[in-house]
Short mmCIF file of N, CA and C in Angstrom, two decimals:
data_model
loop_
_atom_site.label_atom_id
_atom_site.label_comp_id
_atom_site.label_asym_id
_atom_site.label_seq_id
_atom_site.Cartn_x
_atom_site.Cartn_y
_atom_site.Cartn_z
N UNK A 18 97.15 58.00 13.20
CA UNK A 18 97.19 57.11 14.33
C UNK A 18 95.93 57.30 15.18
N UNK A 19 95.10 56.35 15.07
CA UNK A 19 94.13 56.08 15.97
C UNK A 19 94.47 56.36 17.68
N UNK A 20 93.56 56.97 18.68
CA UNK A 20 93.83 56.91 20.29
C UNK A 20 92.61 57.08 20.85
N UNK A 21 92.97 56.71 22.08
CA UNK A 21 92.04 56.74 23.07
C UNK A 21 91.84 57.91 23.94
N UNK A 22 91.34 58.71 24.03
CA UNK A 22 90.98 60.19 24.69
C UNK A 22 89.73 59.93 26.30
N UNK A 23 90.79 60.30 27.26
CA UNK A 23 90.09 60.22 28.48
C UNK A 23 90.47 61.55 29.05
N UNK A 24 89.48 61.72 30.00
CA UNK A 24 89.21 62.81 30.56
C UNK A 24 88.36 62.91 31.85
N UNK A 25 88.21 63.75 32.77
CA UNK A 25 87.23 63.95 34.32
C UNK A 25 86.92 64.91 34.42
N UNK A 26 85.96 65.20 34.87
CA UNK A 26 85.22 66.39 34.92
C UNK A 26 84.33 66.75 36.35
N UNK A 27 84.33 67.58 37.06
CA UNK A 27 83.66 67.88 38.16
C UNK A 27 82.12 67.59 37.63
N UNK A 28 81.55 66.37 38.41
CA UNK A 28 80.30 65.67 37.59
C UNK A 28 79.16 67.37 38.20
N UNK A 29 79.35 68.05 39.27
CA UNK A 29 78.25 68.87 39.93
C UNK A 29 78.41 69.93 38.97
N UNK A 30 79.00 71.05 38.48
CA UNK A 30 79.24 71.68 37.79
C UNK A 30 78.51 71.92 36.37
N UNK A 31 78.07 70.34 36.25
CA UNK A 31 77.03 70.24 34.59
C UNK A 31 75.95 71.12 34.89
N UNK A 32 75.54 71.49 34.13
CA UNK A 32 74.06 72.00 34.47
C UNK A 32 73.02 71.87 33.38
N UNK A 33 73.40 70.97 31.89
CA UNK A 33 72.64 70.32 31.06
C UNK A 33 72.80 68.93 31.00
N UNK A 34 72.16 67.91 30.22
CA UNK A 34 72.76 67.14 29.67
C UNK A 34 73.91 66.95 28.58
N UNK A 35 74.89 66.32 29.48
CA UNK A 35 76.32 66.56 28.29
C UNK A 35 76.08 65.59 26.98
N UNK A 36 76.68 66.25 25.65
CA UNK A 36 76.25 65.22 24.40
C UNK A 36 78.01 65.64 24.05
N UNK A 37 77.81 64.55 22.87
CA UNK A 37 78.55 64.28 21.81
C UNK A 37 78.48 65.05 20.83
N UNK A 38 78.79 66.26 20.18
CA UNK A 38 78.73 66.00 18.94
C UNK A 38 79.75 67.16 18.29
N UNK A 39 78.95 67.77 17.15
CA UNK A 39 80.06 68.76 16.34
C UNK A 39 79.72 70.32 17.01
N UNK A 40 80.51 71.48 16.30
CA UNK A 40 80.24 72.97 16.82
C UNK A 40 79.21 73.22 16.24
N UNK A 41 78.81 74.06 16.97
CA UNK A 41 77.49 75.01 16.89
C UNK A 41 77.98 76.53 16.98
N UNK A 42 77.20 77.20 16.44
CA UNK A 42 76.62 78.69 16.26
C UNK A 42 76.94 78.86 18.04
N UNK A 43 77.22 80.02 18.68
CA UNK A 43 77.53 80.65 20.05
C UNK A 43 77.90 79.43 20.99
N UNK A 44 78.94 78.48 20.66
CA UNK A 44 80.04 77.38 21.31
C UNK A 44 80.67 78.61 21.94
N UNK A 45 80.95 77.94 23.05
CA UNK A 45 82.22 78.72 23.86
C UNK A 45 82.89 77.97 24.76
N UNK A 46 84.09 78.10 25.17
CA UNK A 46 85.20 77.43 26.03
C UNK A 46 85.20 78.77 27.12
N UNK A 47 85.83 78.42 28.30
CA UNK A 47 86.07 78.85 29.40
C UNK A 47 87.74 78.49 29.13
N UNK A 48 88.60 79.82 29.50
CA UNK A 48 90.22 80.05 29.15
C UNK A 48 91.01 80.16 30.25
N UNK A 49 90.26 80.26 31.24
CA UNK A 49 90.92 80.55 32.79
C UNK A 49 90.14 80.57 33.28
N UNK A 50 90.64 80.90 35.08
CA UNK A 50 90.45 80.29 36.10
C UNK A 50 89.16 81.34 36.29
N UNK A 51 89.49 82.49 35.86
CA UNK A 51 88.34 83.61 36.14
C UNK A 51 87.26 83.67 35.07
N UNK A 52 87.07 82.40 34.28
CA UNK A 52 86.28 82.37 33.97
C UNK A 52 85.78 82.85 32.56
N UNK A 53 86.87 83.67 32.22
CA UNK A 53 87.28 84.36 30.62
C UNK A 53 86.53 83.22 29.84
N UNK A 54 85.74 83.51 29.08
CA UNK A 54 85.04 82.81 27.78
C UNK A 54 85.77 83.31 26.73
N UNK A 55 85.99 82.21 25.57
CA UNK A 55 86.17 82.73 24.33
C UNK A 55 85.39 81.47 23.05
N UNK A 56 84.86 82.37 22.62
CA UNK A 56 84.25 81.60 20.96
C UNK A 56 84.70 80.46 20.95
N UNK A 57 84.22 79.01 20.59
CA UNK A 57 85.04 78.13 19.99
C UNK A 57 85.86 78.75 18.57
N UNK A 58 84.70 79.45 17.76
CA UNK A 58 85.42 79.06 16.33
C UNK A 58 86.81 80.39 16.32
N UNK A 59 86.86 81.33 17.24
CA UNK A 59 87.95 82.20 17.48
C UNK A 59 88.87 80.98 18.23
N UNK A 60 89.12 79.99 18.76
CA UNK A 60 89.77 79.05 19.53
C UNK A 60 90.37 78.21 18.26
N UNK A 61 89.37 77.60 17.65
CA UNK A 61 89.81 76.65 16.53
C UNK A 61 90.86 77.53 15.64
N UNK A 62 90.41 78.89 15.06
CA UNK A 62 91.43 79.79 14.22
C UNK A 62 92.88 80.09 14.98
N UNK A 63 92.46 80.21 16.30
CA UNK A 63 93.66 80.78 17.02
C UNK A 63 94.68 79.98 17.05
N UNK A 64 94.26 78.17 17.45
CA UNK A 64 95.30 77.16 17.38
C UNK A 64 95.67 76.78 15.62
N UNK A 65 95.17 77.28 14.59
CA UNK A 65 95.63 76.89 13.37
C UNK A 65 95.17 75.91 12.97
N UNK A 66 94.04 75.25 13.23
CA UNK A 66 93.43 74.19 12.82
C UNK A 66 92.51 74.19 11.51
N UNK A 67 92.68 73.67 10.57
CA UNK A 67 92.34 73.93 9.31
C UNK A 67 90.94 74.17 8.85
N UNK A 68 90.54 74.41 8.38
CA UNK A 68 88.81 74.99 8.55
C UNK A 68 88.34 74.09 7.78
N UNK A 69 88.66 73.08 7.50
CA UNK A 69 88.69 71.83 6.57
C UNK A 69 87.88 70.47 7.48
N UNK A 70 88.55 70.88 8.61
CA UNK A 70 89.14 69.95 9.75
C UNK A 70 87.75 70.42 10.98
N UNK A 71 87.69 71.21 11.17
CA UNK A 71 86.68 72.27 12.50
C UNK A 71 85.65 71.21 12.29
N UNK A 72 84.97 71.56 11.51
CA UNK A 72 83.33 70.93 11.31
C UNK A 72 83.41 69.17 11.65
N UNK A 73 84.49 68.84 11.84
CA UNK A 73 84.69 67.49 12.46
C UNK A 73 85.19 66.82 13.73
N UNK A 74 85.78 68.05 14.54
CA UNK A 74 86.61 68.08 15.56
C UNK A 74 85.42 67.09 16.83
N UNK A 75 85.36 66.30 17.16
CA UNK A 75 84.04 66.03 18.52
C UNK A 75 84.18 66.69 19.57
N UNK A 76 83.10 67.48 20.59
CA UNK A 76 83.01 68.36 21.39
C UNK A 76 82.46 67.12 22.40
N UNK A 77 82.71 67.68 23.74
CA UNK A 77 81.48 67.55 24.77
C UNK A 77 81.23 68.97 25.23
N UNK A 78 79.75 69.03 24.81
CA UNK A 78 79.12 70.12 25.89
C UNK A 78 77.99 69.82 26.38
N UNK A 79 77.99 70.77 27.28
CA UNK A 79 77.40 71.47 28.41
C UNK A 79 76.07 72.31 27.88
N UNK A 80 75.72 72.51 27.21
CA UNK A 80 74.71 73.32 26.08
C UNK A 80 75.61 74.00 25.68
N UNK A 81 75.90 75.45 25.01
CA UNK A 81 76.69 75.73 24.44
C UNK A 81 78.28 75.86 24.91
N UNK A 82 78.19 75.40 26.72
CA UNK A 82 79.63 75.53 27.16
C UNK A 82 80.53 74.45 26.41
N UNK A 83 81.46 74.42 25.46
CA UNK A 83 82.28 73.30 25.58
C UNK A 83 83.30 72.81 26.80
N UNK A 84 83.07 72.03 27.26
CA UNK A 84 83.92 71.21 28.33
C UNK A 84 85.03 70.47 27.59
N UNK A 85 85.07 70.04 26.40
CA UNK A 85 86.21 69.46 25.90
C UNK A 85 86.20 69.64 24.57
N UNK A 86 87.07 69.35 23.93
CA UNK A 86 87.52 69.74 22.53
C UNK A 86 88.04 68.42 22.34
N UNK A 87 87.96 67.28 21.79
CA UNK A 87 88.52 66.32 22.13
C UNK A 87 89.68 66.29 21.15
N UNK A 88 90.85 65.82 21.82
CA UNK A 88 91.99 65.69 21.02
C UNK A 88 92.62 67.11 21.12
N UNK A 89 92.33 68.31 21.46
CA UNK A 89 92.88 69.71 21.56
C UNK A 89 92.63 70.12 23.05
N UNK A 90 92.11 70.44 23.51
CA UNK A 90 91.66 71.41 24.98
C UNK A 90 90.42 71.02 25.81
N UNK A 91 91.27 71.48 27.30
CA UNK A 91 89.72 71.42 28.37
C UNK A 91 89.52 72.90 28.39
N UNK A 92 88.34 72.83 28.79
CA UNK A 92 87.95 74.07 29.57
C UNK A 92 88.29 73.69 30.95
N UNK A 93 88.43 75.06 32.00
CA UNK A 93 89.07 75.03 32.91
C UNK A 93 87.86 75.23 33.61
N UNK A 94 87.00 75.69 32.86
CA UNK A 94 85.44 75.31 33.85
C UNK A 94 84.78 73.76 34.20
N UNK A 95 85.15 72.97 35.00
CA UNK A 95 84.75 71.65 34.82
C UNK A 95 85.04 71.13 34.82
N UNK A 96 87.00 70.58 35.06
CA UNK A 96 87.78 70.14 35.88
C UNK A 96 87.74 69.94 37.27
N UNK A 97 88.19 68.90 37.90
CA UNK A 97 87.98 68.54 39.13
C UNK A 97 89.10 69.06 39.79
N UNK A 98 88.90 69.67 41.35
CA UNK A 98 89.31 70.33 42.16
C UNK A 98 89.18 69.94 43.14
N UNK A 99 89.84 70.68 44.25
CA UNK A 99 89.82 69.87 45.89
C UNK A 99 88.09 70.37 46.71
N UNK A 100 87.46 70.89 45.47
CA UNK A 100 86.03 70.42 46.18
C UNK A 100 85.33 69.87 45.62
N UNK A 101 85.67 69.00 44.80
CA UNK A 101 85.15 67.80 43.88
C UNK A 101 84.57 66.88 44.49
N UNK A 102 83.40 66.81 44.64
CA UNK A 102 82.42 65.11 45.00
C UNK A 102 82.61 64.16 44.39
N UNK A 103 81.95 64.64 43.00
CA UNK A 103 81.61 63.79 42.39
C UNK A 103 82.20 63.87 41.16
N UNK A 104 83.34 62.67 40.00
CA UNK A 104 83.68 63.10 39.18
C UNK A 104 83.19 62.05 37.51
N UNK A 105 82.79 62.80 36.73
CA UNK A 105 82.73 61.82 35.71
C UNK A 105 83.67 61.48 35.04
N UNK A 106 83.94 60.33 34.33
CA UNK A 106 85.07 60.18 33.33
C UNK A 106 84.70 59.77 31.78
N UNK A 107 85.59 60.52 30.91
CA UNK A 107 84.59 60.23 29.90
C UNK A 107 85.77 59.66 28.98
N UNK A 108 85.66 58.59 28.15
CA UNK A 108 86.64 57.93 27.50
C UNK A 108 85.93 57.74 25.70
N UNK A 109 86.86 58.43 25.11
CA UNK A 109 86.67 58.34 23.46
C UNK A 109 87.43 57.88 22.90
N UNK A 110 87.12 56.71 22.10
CA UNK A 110 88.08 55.62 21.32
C UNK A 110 87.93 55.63 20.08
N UNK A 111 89.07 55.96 19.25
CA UNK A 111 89.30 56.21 18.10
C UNK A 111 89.46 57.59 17.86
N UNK A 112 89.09 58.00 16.34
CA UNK A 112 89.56 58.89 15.73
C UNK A 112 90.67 59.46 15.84
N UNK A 113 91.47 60.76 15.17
CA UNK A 113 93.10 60.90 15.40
C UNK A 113 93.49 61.60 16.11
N UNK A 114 94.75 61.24 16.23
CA UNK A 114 95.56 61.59 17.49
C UNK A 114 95.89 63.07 16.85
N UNK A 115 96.21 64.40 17.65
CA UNK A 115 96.99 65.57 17.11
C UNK A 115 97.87 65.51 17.69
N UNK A 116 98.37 64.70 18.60
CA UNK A 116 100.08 65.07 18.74
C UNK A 116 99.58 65.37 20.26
N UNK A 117 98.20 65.78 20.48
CA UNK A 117 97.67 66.12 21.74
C UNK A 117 97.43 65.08 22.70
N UNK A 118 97.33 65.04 24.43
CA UNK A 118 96.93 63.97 25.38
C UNK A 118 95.43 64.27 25.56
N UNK A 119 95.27 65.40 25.20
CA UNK A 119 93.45 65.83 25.34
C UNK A 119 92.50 64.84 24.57
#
């Protein structure tokens, strides 16, 4: 089943240009509020996602921060908060649904 994947992000917080694309070599997600980093590809193993499947998943990052996992997880770095200015929204159409709202 095809979906539509939207998302916001505290636009001040970027500090590269955000892209599109697949994982890279030292990817990392932010796991909490304090800031805990962990590996993407320790993230992808941890949720059971098939290693079949990884090398296709679409990211947005940050340079190596991932901000989204699309279709699986945010990072909690880059979410909008009550000192949010400015927020981007980013909307991805198509590819499949996991059962996930991410």
């Amino acid at each position: 089943m095809q979906k539509s994947h939207t998302n916001c992000f505290d636009y001040d917080i970027i500090k590269h240009d955000l892209c599109v694309r697949t994982r890279r070599p030292g990817d990392y997600i932010v796991i909490d509020r304090e800031g805990r980093k962990q590996k993407l590809k320790s993230y992808l193993i941890n949720e059971k996602i098939p290693a079949s499947e990884r090398g296709e998943i679409l990211l947005i990052a940050d340079g190596s921060h991932i901000l989204w996992v699309v279709g699986h997880r945010l990072s909690l770095c880059g979410r909008p908060d009550e000192h949010t200015k400015r927020i981007l929204q980013i909307q991805i159409d198509g590819g499949e649904s996991h059962g996930r709202d991410n």
